Each structure stands twice: as structure tokens, then as C-alpha cells.
Backbone as JSON Lines, residues from 0, in Angstrom:
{"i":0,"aa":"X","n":[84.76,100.33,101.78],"ca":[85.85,100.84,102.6],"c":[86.06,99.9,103.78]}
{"i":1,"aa":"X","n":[87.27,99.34,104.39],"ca":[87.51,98.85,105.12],"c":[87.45,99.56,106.48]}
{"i":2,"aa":"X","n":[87.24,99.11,107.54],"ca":[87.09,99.78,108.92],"c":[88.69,100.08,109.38]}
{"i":3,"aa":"X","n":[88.83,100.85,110.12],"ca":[89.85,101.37,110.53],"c":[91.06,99.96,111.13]}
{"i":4,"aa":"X","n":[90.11,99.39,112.7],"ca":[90.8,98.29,113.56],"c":[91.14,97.2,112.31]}
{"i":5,"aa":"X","n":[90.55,97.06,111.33],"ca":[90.82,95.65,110.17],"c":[92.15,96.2,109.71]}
{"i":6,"aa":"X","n":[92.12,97.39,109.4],"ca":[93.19,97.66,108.44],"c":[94.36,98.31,108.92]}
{"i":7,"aa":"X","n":[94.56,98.56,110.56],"ca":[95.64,98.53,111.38],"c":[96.33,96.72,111.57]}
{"i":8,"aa":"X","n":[94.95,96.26,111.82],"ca":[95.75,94.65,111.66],"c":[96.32,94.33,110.79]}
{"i":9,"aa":"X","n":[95.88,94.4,109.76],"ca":[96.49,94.21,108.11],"c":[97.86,94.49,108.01]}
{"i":10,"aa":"X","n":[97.91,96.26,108.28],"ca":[99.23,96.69,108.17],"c":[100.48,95.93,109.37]}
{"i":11,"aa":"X","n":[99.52,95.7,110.35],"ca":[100.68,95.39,111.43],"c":[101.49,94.04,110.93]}
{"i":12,"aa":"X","n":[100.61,93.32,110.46],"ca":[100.8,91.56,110.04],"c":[101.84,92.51,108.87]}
{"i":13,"aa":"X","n":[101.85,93.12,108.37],"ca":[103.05,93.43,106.82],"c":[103.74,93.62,107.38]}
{"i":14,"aa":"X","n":[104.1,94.65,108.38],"ca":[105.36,95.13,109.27],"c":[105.87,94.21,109.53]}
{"i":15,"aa":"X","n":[105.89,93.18,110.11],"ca":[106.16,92.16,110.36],"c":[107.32,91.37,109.56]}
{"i":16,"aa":"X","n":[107.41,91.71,108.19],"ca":[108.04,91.19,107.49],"c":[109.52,91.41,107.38]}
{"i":17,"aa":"X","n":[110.73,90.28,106.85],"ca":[111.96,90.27,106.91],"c":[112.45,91.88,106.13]}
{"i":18,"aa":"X","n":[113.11,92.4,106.43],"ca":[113.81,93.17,105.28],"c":[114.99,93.24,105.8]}
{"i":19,"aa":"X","n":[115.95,93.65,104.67],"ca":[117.35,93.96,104.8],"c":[118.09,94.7,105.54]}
{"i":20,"aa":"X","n":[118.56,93.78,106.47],"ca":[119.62,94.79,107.71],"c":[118.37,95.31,108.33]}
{"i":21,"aa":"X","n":[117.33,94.82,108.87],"ca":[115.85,95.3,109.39],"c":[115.81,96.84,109.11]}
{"i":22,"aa":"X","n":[115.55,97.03,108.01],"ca":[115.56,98.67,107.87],"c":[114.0,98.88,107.34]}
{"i":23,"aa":"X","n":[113.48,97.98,107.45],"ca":[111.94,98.08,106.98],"c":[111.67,99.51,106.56]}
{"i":24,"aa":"X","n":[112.3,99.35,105.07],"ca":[112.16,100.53,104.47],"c":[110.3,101.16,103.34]}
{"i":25,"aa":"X","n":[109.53,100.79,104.21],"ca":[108.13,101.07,103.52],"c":[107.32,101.66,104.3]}
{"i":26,"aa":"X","n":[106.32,102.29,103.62],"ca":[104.93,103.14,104.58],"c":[104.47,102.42,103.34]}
{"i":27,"aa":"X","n":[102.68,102.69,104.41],"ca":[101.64,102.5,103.58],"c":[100.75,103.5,103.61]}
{"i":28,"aa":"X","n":[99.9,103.98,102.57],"ca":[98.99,104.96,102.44],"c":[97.85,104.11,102.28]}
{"i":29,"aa":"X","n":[96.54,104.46,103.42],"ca":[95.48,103.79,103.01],"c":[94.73,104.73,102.25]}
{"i":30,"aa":"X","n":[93.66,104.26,101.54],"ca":[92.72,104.86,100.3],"c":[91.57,104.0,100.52]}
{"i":31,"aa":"X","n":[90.48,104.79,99.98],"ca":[88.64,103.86,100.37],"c":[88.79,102.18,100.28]}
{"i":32,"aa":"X","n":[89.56,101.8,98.99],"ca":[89.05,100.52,99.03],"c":[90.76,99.72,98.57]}
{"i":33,"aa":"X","n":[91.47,100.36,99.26],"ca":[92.98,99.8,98.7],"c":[93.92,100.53,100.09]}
{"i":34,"aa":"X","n":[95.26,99.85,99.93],"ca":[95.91,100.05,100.8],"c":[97.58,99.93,99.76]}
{"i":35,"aa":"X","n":[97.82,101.34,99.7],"ca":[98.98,101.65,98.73],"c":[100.3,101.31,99.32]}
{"i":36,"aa":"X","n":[101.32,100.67,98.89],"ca":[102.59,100.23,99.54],"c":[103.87,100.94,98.63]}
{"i":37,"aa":"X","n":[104.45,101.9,99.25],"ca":[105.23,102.52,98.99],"c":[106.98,102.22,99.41]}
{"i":38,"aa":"X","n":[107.78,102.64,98.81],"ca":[109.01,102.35,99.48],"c":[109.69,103.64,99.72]}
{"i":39,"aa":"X","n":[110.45,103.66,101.29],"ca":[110.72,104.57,101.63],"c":[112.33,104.77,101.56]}
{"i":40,"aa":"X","n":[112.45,105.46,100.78],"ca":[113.88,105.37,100.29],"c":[115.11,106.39,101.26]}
{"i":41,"aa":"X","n":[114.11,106.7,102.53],"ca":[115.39,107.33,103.21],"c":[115.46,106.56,104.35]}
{"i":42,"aa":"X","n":[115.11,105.01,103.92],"ca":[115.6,103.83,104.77],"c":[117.08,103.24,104.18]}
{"i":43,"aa":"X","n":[116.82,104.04,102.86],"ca":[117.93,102.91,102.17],"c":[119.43,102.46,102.17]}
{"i":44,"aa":"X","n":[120.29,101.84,102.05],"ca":[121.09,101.78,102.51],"c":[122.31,101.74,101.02]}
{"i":45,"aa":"X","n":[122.3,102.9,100.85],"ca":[123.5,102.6,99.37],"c":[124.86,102.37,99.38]}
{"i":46,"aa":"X","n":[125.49,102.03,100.69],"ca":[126.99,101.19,100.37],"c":[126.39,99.85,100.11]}
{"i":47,"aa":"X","n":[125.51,99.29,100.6],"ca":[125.04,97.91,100.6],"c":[124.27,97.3,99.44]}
{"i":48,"aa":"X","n":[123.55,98.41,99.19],"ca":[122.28,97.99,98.19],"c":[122.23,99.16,97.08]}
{"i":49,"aa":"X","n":[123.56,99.52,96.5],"ca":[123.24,100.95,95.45],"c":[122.12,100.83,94.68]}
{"i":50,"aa":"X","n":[121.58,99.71,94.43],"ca":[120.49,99.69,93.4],"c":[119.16,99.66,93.86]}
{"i":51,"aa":"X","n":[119.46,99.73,95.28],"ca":[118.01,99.36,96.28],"c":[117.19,98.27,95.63]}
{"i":52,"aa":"X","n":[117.48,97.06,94.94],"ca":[117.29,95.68,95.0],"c":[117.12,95.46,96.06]}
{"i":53,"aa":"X","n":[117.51,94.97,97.36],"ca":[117.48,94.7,98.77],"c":[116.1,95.62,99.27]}
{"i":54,"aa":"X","n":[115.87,96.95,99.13],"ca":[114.74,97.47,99.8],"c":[113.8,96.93,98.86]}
{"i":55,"aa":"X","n":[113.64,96.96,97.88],"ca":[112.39,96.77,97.18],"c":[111.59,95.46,97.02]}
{"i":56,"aa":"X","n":[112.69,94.38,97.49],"ca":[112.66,92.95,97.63],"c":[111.55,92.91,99.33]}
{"i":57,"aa":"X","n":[112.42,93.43,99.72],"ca":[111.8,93.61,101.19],"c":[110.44,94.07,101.22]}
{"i":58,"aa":"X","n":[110.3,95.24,100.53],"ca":[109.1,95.76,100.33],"c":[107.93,94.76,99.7]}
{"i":59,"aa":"X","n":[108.77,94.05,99.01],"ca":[107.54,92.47,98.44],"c":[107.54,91.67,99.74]}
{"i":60,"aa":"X","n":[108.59,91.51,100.55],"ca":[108.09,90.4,102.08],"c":[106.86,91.4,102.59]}
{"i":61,"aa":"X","n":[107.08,92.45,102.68],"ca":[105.69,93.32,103.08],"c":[104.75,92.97,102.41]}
{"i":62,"aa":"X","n":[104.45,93.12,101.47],"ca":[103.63,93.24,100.46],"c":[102.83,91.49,100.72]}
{"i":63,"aa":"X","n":[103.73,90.59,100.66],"ca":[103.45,89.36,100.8],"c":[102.82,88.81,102.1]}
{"i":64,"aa":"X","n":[103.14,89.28,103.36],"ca":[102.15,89.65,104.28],"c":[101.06,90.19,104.33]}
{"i":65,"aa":"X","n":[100.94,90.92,104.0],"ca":[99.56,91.94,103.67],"c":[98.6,91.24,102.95]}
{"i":66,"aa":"X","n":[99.48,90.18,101.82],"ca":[98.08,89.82,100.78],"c":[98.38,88.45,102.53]}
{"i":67,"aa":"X","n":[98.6,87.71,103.19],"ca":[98.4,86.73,103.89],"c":[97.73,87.24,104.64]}
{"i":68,"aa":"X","n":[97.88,88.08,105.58],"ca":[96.63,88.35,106.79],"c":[95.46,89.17,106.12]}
{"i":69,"aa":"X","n":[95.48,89.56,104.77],"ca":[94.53,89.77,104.02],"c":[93.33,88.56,104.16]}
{"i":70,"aa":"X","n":[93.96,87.46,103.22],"ca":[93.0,86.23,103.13],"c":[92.9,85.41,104.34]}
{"i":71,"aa":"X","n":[93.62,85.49,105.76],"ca":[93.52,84.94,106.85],"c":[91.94,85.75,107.42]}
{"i":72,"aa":"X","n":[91.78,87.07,106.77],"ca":[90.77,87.88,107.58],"c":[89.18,87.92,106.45]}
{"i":73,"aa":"X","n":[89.5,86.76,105.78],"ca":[88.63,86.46,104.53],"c":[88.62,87.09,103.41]}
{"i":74,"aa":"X","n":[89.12,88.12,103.25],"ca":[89.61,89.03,102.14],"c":[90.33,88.93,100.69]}
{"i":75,"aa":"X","n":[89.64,88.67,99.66],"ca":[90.51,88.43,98.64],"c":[91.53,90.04,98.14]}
{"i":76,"aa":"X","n":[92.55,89.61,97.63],"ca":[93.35,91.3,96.94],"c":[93.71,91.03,95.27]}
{"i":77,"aa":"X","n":[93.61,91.78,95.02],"ca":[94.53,92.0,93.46],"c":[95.44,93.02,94.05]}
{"i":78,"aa":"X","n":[96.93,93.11,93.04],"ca":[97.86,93.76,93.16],"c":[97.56,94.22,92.09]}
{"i":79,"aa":"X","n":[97.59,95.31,92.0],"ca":[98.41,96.36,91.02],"c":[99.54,96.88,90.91]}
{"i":80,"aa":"X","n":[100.67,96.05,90.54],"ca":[101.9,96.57,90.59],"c":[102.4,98.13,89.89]}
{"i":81,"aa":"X","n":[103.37,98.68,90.4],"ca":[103.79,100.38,89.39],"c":[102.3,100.99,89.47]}
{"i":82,"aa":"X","n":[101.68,101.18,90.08],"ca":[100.53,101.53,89.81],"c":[100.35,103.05,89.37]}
{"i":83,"aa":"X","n":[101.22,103.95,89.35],"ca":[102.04,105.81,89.49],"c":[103.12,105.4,88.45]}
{"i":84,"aa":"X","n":[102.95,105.76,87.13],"ca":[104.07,105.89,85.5],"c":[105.04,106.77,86.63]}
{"i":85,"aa":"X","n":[104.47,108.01,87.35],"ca":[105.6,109.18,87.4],"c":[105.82,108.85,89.18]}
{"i":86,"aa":"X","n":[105.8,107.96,89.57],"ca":[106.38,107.84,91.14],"c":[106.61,106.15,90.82]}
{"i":87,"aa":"X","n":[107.97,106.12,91.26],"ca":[108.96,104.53,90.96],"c":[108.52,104.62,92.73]}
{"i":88,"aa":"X","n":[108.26,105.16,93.89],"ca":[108.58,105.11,95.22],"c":[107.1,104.09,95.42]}
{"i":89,"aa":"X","n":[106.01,104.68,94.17],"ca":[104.46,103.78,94.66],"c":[104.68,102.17,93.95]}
{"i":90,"aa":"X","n":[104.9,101.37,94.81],"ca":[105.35,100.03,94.24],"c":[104.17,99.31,94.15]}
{"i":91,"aa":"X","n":[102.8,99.24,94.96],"ca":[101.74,98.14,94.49],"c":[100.51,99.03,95.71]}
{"i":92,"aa":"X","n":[99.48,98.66,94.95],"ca":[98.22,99.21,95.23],"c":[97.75,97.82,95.26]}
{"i":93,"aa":"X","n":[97.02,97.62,96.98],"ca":[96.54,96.36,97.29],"c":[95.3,96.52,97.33]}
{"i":94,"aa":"X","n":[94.01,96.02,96.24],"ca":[92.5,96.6,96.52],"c":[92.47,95.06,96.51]}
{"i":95,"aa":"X","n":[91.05,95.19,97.7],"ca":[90.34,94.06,97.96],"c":[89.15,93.87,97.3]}
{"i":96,"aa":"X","n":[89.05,93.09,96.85],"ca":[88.2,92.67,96.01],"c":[88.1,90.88,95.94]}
{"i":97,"aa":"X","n":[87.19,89.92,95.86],"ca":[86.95,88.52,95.34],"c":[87.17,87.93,96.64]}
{"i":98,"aa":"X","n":[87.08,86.57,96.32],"ca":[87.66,85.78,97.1],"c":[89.01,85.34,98.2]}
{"i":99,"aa":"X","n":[88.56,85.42,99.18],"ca":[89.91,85.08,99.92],"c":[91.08,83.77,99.19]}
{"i":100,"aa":"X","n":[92.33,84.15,99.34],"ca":[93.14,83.08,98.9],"c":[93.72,82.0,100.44]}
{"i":101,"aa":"X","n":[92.79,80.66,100.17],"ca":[92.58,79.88,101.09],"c":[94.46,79.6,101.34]}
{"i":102,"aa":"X","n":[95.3,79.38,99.94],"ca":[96.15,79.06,100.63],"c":[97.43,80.18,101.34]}
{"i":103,"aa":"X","n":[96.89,81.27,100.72],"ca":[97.42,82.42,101.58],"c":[97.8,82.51,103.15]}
{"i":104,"aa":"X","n":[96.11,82.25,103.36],"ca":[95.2,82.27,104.88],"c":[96.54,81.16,105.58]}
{"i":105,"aa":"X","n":[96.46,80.5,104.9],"ca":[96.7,79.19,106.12],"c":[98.53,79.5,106.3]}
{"i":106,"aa":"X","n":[99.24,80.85,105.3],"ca":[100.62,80.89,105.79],"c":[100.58,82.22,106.77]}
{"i":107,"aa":"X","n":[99.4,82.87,107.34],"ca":[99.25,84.24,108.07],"c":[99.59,83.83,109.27]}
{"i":108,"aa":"X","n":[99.77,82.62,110.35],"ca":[100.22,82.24,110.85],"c":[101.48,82.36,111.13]}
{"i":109,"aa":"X","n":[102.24,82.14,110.39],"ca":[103.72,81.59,110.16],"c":[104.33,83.05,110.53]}
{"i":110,"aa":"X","n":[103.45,84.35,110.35],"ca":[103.97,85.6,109.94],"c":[104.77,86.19,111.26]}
{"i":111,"aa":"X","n":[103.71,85.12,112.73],"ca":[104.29,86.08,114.23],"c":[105.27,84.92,115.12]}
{"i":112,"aa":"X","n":[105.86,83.74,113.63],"ca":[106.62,82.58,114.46],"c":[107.54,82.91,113.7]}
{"i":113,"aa":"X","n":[108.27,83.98,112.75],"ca":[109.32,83.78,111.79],"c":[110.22,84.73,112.19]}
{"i":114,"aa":"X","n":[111.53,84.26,112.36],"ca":[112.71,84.64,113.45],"c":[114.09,84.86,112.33]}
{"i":115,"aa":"X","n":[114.53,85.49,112.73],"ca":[116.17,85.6,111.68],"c":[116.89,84.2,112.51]}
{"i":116,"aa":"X","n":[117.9,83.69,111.51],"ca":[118.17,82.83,112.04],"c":[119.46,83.49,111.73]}
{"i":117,"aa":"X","n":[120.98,83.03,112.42],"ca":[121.93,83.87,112.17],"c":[123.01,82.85,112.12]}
{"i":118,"aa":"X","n":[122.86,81.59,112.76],"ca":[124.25,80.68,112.59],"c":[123.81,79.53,111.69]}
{"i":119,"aa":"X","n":[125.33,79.41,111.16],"ca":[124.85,77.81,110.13],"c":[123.92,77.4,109.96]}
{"i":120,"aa":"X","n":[123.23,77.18,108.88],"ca":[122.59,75.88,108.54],"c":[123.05,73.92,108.77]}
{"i":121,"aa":"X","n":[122.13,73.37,109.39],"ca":[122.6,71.94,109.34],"c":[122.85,71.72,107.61]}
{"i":122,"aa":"X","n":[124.14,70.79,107.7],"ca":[124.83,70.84,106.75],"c":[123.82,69.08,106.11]}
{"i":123,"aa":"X","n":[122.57,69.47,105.48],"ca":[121.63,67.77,104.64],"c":[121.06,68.89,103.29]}
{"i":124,"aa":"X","n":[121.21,67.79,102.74],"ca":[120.71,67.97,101.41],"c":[118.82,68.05,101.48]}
{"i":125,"aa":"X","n":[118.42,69.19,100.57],"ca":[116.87,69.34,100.53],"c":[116.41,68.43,99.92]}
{"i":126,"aa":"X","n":[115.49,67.88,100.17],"ca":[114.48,66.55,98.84],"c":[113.98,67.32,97.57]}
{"i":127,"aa":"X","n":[114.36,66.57,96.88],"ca":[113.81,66.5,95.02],"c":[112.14,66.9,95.57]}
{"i":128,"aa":"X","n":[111.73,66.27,96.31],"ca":[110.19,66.83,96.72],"c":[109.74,68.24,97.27]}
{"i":129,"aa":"X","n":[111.04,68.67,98.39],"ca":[110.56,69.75,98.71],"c":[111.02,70.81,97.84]}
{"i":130,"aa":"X","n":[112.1,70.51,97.04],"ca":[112.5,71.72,95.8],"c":[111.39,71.79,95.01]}
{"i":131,"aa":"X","n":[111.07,70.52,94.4],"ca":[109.57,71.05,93.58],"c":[108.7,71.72,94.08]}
{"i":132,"aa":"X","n":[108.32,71.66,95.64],"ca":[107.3,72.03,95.83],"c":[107.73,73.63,96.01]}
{"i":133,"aa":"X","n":[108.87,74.03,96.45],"ca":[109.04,75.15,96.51],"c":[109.16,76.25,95.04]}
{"i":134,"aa":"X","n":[109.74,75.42,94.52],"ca":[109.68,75.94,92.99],"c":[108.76,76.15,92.23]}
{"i":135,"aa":"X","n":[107.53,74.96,93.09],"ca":[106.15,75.62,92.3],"c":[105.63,76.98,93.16]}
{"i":136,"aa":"X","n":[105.56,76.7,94.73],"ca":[105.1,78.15,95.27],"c":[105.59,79.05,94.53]}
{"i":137,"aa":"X","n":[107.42,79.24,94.31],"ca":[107.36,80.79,93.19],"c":[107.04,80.6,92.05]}
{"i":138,"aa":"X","n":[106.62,79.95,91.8],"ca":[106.05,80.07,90.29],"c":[104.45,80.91,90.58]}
{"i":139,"aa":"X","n":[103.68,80.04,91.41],"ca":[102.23,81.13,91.58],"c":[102.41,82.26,91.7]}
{"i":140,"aa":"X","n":[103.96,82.81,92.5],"ca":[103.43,83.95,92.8],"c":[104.44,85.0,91.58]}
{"i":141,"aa":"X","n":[104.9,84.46,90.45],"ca":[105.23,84.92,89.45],"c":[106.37,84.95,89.34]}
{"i":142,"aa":"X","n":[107.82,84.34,90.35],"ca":[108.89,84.16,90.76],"c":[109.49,83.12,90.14]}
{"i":143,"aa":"X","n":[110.62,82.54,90.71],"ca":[111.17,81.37,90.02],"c":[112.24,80.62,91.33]}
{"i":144,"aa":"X","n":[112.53,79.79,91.2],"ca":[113.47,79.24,92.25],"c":[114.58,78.87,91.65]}
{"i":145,"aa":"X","n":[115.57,79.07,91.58],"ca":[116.54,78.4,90.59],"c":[117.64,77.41,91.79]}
{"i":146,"aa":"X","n":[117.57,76.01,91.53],"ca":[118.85,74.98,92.45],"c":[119.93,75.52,92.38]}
């Protein structure tokens, strides 16, 4: 079982994360050796998102925090995604278990410098280098990048 102060940090570093129209639509339920991530669907916003695609996406920037200040705090996780056949609201059960993910750790950082940005992008083309490299990050994490 994780100690209480570890696993307020944990959660705080997830909060943290982008979601849609900031409606940070998720709670978490902790449990002995896992920390359940739920989506809270009377965040949701259905002129915008009827399919709640947008919350549930969000709910993975959470989710994706959590496994980072996870392995920043030495902690390895498995996900269990759908982890509830009869609740679509329980989206991933985070138990700790193994090895910390070193390259996790080193983006838990990034989590209390990351800002909405709201005007234009500078108008340069990305490098053939950094698309690959980005295209491989979603690939580890089971995603895809499409140019």
C-alpha cells in the first residue's frame, strides 16, 4: 500500500494535466495497491464533445501524468485499461508494481512548466528528425502520429 503524502503527490502531478476547455473531467479512487482513474461525466461538455472523445482523451493526459510522477518517485505502473465490463466511467486501474520507467521520470518535470499556448504558431516546418522521433514516442505508448 502506498502512504497517503506519496499518493496525494501522485494525484496532484495528474491534475495537472491539459484537458478540454479545462474541464478536467476525472476523479480518482485510491485502492491498497492501485489508484483507479475514472471519468467524470458531469464535467462533460455535449454541444462540443457529444461523443465525449475530448473528455476521455483528457482523461489519458491524466492518466499520462500519473504513470510520469509515478516513475519520477521510482515507481514502476501497469495499466489496466476498462478494467469494470459493467462501468464504461472506470477507464484504467494504475497498480504499481516493477520497475520505474526511467524515461517517464525524466518527462515529470515538464508536468509544472506546461502552459496553454493560445496565439499562432511560428509559421517553420518540423524536421524529418523530430517527426520520427515523435512518431516513435506514440508508438511506445500504443498511439500513432499521423503527418
Amino acid at each position: 500500500m502506498l502512504e497517503k503524502p506519496l499518493v496525494d503527490r501522485l494525484i496532484k502531478q495528474a491534475t495537472r494535466a491539459p484537458s478540454s476547455h479545462n474541464t478536467q473531467p476525472w476523479f480518482f479512487k485510491i485502492q491498497d495497491d492501485r489508484i483507479q482513474l475514472h471519468a467524470d461525466r458531469t464535467r462533460a461538455l455535449p454541444v462540443n464533445d457529444p461523443d465525449d472523445r475530448e473528455l476521455v482523451i483528457s482523461c489519458g493526459c491524466a492518466l499520462f501524468n500519473l504513470r510520469c510522477a509515478a516513475a519520477s518517485e521510482g515507481l514502476g505502473t501497469t495499466v489496466i485499461p476498462f478494467p469494470d465490463a459493467h462501468d464504461n466511467d472506470v477507464l484504467a486501474d494504475v497498480v504499481y508494481s516493477g520497475e520505474a520507467d526511467n524515461e517517464l521520470a525524466k518527462l515529470a518535470d515538464a508536468i509544472t512548466k506546461r502552459r496553454t499556448y493560445r496565439k499562432r504558431f511560428a509559421e517553420k516546418s518540423v524536421s524529418d528528425d523530430l517527426l520520427n522521433a515523435l512518431m516513435m514516442a506514440a508508438g511506445v505508448e500504443g498511439a500513432w502520429l499521423e503527418p
